[in-house]
mmCIF file of C-alpha atoms and ligand atoms in Angstrom:
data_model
loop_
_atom_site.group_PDB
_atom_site.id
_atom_site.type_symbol
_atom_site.label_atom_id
_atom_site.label_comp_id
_atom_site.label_asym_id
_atom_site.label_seq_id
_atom_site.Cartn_x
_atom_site.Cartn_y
_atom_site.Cartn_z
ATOM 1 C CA UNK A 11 135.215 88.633 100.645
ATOM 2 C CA UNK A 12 134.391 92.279 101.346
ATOM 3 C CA UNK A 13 132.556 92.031 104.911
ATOM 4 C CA UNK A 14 135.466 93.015 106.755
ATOM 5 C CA UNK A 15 136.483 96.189 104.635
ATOM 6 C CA UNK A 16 132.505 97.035 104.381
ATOM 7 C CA UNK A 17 132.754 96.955 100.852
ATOM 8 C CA UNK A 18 128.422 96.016 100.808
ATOM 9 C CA UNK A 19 125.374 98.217 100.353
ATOM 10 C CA UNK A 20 122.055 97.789 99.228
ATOM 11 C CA UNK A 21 119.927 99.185 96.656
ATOM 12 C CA UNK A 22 116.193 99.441 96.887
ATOM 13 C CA UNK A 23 114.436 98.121 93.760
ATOM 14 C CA UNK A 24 109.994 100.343 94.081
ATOM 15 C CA UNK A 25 107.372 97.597 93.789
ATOM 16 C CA UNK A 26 104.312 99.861 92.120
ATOM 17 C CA UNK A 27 100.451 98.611 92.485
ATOM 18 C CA UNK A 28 100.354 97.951 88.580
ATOM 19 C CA UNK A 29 96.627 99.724 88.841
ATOM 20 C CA UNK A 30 97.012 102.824 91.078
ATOM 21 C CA UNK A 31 101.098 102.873 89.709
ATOM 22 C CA UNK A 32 101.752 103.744 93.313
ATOM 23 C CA UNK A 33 104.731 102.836 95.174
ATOM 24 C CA UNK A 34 103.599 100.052 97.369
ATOM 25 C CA UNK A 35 107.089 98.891 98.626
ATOM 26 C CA UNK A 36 110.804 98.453 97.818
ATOM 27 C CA UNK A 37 113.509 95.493 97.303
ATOM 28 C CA UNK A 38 116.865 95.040 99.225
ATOM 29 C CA UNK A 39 119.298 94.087 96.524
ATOM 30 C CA UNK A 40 122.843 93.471 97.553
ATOM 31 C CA UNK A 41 126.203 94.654 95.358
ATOM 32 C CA UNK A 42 129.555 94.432 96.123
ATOM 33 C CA UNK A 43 131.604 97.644 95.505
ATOM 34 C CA UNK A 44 134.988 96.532 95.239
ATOM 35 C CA UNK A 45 137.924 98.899 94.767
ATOM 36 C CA UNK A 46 139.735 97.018 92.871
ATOM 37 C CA UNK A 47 136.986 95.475 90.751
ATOM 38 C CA UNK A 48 134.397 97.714 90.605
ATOM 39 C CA UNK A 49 130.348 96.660 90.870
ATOM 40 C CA UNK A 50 130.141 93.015 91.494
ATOM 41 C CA UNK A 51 126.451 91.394 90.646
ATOM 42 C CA UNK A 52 124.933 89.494 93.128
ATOM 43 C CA UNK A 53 124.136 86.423 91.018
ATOM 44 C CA UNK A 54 128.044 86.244 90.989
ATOM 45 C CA UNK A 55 129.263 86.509 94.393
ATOM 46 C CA UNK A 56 125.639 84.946 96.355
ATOM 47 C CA UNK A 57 126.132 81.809 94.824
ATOM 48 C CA UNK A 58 130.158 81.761 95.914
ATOM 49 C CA UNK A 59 128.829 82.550 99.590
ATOM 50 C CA UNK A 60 126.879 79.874 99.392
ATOM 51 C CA UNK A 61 129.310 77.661 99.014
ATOM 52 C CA UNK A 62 130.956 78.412 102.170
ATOM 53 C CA UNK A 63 129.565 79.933 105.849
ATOM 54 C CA UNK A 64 130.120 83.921 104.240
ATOM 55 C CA UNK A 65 126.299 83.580 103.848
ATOM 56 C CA UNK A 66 125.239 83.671 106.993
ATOM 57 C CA UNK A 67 127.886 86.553 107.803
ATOM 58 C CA UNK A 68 126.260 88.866 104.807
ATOM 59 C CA UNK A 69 122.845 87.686 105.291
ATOM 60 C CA UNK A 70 123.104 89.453 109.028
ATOM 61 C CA UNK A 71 125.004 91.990 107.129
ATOM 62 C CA UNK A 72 121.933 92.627 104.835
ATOM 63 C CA UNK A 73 119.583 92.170 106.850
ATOM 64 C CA UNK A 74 120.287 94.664 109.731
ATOM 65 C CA UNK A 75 120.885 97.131 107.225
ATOM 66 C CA UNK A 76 117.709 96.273 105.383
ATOM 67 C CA UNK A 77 116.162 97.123 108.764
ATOM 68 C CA UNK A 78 118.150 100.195 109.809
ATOM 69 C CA UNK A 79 117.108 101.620 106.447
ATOM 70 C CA UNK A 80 113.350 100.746 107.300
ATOM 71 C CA UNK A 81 113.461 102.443 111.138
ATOM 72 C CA UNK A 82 114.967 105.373 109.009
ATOM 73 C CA UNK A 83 112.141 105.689 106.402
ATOM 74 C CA UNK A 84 109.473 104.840 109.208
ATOM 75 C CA UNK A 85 110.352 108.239 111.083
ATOM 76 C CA UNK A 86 110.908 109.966 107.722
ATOM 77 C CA UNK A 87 106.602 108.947 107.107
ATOM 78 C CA UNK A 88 107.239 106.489 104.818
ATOM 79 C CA UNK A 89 106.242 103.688 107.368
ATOM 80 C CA UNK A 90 103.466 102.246 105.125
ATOM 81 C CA UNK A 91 106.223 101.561 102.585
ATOM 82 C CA UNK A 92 107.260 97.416 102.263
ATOM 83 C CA UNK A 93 110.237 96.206 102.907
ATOM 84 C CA UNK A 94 111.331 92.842 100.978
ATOM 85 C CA UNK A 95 114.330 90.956 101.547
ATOM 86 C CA UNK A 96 115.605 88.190 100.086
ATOM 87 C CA UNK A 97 116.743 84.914 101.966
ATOM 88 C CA UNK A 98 118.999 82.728 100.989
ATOM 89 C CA UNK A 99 117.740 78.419 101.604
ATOM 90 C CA UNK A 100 121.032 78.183 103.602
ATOM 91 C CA UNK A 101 120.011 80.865 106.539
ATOM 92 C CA UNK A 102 116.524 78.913 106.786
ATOM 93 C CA UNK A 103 118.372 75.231 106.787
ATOM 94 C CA UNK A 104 120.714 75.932 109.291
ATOM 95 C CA UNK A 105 118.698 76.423 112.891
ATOM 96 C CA UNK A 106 121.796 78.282 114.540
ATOM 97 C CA UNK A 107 122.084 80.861 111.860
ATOM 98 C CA UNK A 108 118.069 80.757 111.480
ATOM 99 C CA UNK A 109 117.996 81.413 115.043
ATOM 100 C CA UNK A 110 120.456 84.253 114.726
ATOM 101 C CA UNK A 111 118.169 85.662 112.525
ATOM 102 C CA UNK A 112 115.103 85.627 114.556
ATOM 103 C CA UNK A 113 117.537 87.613 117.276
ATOM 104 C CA UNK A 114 117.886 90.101 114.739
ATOM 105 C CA UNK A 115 114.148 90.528 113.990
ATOM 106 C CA UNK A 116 113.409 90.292 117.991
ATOM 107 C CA UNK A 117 115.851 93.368 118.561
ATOM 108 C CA UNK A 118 115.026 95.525 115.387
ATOM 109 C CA UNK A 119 110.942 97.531 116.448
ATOM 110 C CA UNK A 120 110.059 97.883 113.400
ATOM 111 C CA UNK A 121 106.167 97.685 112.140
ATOM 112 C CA UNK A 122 107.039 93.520 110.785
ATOM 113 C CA UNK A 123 103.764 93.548 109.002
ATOM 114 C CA UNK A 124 105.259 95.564 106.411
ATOM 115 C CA UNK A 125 108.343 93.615 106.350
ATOM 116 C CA UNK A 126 108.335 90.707 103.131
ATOM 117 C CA UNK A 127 111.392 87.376 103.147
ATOM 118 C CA UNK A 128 111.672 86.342 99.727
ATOM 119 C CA UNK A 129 112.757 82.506 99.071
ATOM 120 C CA UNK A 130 112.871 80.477 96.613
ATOM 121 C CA UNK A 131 111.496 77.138 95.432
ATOM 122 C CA UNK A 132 114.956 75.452 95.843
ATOM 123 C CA UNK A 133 114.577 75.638 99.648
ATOM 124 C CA UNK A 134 111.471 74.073 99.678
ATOM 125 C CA UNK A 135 113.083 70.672 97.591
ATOM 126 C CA UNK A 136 115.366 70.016 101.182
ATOM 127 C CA UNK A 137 113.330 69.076 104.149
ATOM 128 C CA UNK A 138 109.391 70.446 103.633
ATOM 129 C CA UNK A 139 108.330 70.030 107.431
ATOM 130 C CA UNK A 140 112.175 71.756 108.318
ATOM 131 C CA UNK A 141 110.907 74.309 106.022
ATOM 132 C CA UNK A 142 107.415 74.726 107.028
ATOM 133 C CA UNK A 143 108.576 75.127 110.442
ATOM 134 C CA UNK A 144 111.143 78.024 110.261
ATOM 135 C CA UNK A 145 108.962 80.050 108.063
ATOM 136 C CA UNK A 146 105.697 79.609 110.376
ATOM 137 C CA UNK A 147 108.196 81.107 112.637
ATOM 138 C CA UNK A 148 108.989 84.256 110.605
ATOM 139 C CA UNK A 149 105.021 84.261 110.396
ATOM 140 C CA UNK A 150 104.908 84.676 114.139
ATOM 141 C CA UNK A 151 106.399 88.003 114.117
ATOM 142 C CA UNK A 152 103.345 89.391 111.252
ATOM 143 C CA UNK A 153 106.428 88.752 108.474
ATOM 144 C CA UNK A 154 104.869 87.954 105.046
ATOM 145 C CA UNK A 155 106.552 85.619 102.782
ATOM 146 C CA UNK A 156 107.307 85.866 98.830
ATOM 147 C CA UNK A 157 107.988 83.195 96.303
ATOM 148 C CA UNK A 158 110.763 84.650 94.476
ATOM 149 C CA UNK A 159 111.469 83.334 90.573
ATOM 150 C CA UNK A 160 108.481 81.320 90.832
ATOM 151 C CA UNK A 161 107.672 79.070 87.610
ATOM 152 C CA UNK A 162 111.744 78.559 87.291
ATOM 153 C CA UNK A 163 112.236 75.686 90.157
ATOM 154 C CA UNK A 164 110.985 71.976 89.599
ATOM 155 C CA UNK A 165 109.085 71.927 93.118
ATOM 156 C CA UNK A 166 105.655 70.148 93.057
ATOM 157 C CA UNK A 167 102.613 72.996 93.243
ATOM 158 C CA UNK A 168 100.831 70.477 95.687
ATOM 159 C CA UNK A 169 103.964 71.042 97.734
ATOM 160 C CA UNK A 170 104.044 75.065 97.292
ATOM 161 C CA UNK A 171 100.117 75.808 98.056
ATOM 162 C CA UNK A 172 101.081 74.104 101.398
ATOM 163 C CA UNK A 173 103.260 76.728 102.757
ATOM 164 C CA UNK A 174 102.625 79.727 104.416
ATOM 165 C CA UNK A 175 103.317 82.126 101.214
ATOM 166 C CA UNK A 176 101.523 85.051 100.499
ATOM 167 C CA UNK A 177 103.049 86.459 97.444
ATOM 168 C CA UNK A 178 104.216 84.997 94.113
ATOM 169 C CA UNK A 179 106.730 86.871 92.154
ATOM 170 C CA UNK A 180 106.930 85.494 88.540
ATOM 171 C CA UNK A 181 110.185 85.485 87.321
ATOM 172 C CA UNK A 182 111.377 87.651 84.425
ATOM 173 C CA UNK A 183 111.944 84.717 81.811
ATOM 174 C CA UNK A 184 108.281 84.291 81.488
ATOM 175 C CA UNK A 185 107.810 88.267 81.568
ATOM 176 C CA UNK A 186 110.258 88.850 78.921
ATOM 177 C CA UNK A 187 107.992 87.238 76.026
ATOM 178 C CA UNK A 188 104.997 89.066 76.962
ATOM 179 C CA UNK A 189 103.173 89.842 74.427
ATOM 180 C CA UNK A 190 103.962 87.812 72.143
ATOM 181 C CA UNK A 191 102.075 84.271 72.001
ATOM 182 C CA UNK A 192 103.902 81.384 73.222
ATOM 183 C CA UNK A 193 104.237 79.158 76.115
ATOM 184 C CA UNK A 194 106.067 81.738 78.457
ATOM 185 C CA UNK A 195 103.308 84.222 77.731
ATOM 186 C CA UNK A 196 100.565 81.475 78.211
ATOM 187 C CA UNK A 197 102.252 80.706 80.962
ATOM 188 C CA UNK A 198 101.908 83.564 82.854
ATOM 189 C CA UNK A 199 98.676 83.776 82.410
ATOM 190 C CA UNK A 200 97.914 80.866 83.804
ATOM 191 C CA UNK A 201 100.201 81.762 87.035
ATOM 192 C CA UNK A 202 98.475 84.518 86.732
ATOM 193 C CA UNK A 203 94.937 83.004 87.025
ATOM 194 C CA UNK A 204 95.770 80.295 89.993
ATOM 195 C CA UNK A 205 97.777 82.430 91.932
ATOM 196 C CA UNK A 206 94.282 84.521 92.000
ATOM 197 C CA UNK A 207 92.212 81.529 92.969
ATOM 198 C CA UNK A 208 94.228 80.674 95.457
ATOM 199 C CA UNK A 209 94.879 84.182 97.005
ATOM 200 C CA UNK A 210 98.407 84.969 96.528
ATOM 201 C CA UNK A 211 99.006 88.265 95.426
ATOM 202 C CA UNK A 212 101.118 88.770 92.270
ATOM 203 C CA UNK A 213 104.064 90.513 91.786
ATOM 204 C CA UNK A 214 106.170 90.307 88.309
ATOM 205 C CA UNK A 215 109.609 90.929 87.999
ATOM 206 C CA UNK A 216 111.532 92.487 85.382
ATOM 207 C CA UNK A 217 109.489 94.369 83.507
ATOM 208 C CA UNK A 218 110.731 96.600 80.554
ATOM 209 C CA UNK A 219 108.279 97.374 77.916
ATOM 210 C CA UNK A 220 104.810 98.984 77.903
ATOM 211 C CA UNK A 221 103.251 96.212 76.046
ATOM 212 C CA UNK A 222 104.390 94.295 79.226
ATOM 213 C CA UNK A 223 102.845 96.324 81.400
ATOM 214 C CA UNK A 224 99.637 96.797 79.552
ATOM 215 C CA UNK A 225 99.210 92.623 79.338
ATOM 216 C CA UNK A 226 100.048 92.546 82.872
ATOM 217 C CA UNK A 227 97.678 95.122 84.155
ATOM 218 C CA UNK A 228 94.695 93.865 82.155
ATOM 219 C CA UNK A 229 95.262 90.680 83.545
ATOM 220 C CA UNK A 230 94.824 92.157 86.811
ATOM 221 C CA UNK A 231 98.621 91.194 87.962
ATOM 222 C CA UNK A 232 98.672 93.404 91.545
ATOM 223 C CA UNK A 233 102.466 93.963 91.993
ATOM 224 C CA UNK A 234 105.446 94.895 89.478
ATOM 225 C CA UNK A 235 108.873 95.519 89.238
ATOM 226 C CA UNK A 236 111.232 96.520 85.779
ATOM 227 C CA UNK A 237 113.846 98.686 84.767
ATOM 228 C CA UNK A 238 110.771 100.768 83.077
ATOM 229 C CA UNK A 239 109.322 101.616 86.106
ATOM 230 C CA UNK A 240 112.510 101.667 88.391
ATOM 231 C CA UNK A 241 115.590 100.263 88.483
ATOM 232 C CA UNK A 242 117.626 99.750 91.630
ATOM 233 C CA UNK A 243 118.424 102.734 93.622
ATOM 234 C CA UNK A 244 121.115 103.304 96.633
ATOM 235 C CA UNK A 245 118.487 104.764 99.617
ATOM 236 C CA UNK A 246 118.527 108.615 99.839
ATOM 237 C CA UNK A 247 117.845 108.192 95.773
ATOM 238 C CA UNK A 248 114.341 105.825 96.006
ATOM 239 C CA UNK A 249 113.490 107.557 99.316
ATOM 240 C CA UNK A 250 113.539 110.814 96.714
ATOM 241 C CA UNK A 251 111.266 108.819 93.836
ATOM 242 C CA UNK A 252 109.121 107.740 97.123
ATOM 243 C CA UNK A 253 108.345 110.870 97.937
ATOM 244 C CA UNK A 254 107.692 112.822 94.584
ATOM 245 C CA UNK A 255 105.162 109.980 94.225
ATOM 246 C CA UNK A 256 102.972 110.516 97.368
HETATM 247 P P1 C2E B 21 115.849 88.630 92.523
HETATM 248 O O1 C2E B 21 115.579 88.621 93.982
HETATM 249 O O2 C2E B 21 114.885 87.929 91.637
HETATM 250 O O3 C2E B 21 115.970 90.169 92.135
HETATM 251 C C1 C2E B 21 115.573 90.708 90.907
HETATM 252 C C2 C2E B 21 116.756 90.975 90.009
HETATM 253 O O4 C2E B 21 116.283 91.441 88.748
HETATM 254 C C3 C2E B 21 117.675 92.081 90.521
HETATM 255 O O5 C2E B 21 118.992 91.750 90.082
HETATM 256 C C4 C2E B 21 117.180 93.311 89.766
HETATM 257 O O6 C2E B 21 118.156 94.324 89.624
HETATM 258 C C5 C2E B 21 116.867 92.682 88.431
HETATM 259 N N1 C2E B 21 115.874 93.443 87.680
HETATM 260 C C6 C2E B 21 114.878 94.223 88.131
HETATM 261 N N2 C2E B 21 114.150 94.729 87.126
HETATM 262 C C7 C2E B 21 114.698 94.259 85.984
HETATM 263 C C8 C2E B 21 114.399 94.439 84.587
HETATM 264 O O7 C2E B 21 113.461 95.127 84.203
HETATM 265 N N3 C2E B 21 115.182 93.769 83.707
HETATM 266 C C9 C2E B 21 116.238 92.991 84.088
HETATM 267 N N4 C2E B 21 116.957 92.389 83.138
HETATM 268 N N5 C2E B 21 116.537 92.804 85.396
HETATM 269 C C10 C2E B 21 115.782 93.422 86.331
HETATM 270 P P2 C2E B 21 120.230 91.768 91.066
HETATM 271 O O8 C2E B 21 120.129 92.918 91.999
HETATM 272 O O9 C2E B 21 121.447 91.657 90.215
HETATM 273 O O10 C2E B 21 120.029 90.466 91.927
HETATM 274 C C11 C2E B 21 120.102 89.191 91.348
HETATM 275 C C12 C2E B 21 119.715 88.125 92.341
HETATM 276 O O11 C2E B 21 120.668 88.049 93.400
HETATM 277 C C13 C2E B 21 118.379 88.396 93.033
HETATM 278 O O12 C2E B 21 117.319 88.019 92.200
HETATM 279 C C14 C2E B 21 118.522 87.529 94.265
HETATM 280 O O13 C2E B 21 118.245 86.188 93.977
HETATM 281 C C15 C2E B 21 119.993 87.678 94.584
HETATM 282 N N6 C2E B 21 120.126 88.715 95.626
HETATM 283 C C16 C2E B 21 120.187 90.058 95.491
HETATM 284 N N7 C2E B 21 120.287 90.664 96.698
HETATM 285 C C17 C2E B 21 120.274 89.660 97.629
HETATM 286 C C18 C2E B 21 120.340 89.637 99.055
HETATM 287 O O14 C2E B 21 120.387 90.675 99.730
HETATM 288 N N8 C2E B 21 120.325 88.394 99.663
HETATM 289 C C19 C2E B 21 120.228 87.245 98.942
HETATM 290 N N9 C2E B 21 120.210 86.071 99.591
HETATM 291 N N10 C2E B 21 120.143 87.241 97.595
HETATM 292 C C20 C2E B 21 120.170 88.429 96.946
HETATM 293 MG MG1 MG B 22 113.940 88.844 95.065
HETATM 294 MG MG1 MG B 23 113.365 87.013 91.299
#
């Protein structure tokens, strides 16, 4: 794969506070430029690193630049900005890459209380105490934690309220249908509703209509992302919509 030629870069997806519409944070998204294929997607070539020990090479990759990029915007003022970055269940099963990781983080000062690790519910199926473990330590340096694609895994809620997450993103599939009545709709709402009793803060992905974002605002959903409000941008671009914002 590309790491040797460099051939990575990430894109910062805003996060707005669906009631102020302020900028609250951004996303680290990966892509691939390749010269001789153009833009790969991540959902194509994460999976493939998965497969083999190129994750854990890329996930450094990412995540030093992830926090490069963050030193950068916290002299630039835009310190109060989050950070998220996604995780792949390999880096957190392994304890020799994990622990690689927590080097990284160690020799990165940045403020870590604005810093977010997104996982998903398939790392939670493996080993729950393994699990619970490595992320208490990410806790340990004031990292938060996000549920990413929540509502698409099979993992048991009784499970889930157990670990040390503090934000739920709901995954675009159930977005999509909003607001149309069905079960993805009533779904949401009901995600929407326990996440707020047990006080996780919301954040919902993928949304693309203003009927979407009306539904989701009235019932008081904190966080969103969507191609209406912003789609992916390489870092001097969302530094730019940042800052136009504030
Ligand atoms: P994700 O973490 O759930 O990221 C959200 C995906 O939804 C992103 O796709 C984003 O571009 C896309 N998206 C945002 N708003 C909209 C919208 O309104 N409509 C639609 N249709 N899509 C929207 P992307 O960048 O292609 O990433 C896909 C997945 O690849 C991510 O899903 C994540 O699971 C994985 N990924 C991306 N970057 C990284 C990374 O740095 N590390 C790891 N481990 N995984 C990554
Ligand atoms: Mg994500
Ligand atoms: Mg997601």
């Amino acid at each position: 794969m590309g790491i040797v030629r460099d051939e990575f870069t990430l894109f910062y997806q805003p996060e707005y506070n669906l009631d102020t519409k302020n900028i609250i944070g951004v996303e680290a998204l990966v892509r691939w430029i390749s010269p001789k294929r153009g833009m790969i997607p991540p959902d194509v070539f994460i999976p493939l690193a998965e497969k083999t020990d190129i994750i854990y090479e890329l996930e450094r990759m990412i995540i030093c630049k992830a926090l490069e990029q963050k030193r950068i915007w916290e002299k630039e003022g835009l310190e109060h900005i989050e950070l998220s970055i996604n995780l792949s269940s390999k880096s957190i099963e392994s304890e020799d890459d994990f622990r690689i990781i927590e080097n990284i983080i160690s020799s990165y000062k940045v403020d870590y209380s604005t810093i977010i690790f997104e996982i998903t519910e398939s790392v939670v199926i493996t080993d729950f105490n393994m699990v619970m473990e490595r992320l208490n330590r990410l806790k340990a340096h004031g990292i938060r934690l996000a549920l990413d694609d929540f509502g698409t895994g099979y993992s048991s809620l009784v499970h889930l309220v157990k670990l040390p997450i503090d934000i739920i993103k709901i995954d675009r599939s159930f977005i999509k249908s909003i607001p149309y009545s069905n079960e993805e709709t009533s779904i949401t709402k009901n995600i929407l509703a326990m996440a707020h009793d047990l006080n996780y803060r919301v954040v919902a992905e993928g949304i693309e209509t203003n009927a979407q974002l009306e539904y989701l605002t009235q019932n008081s959903c904190e966080g969103g992302q969507g191609f209406l409000l912003c789609v992916p941008l390489p870092s001097e671009q969302v530094s730019q919509v940042i800052k136009e914002k504030m």
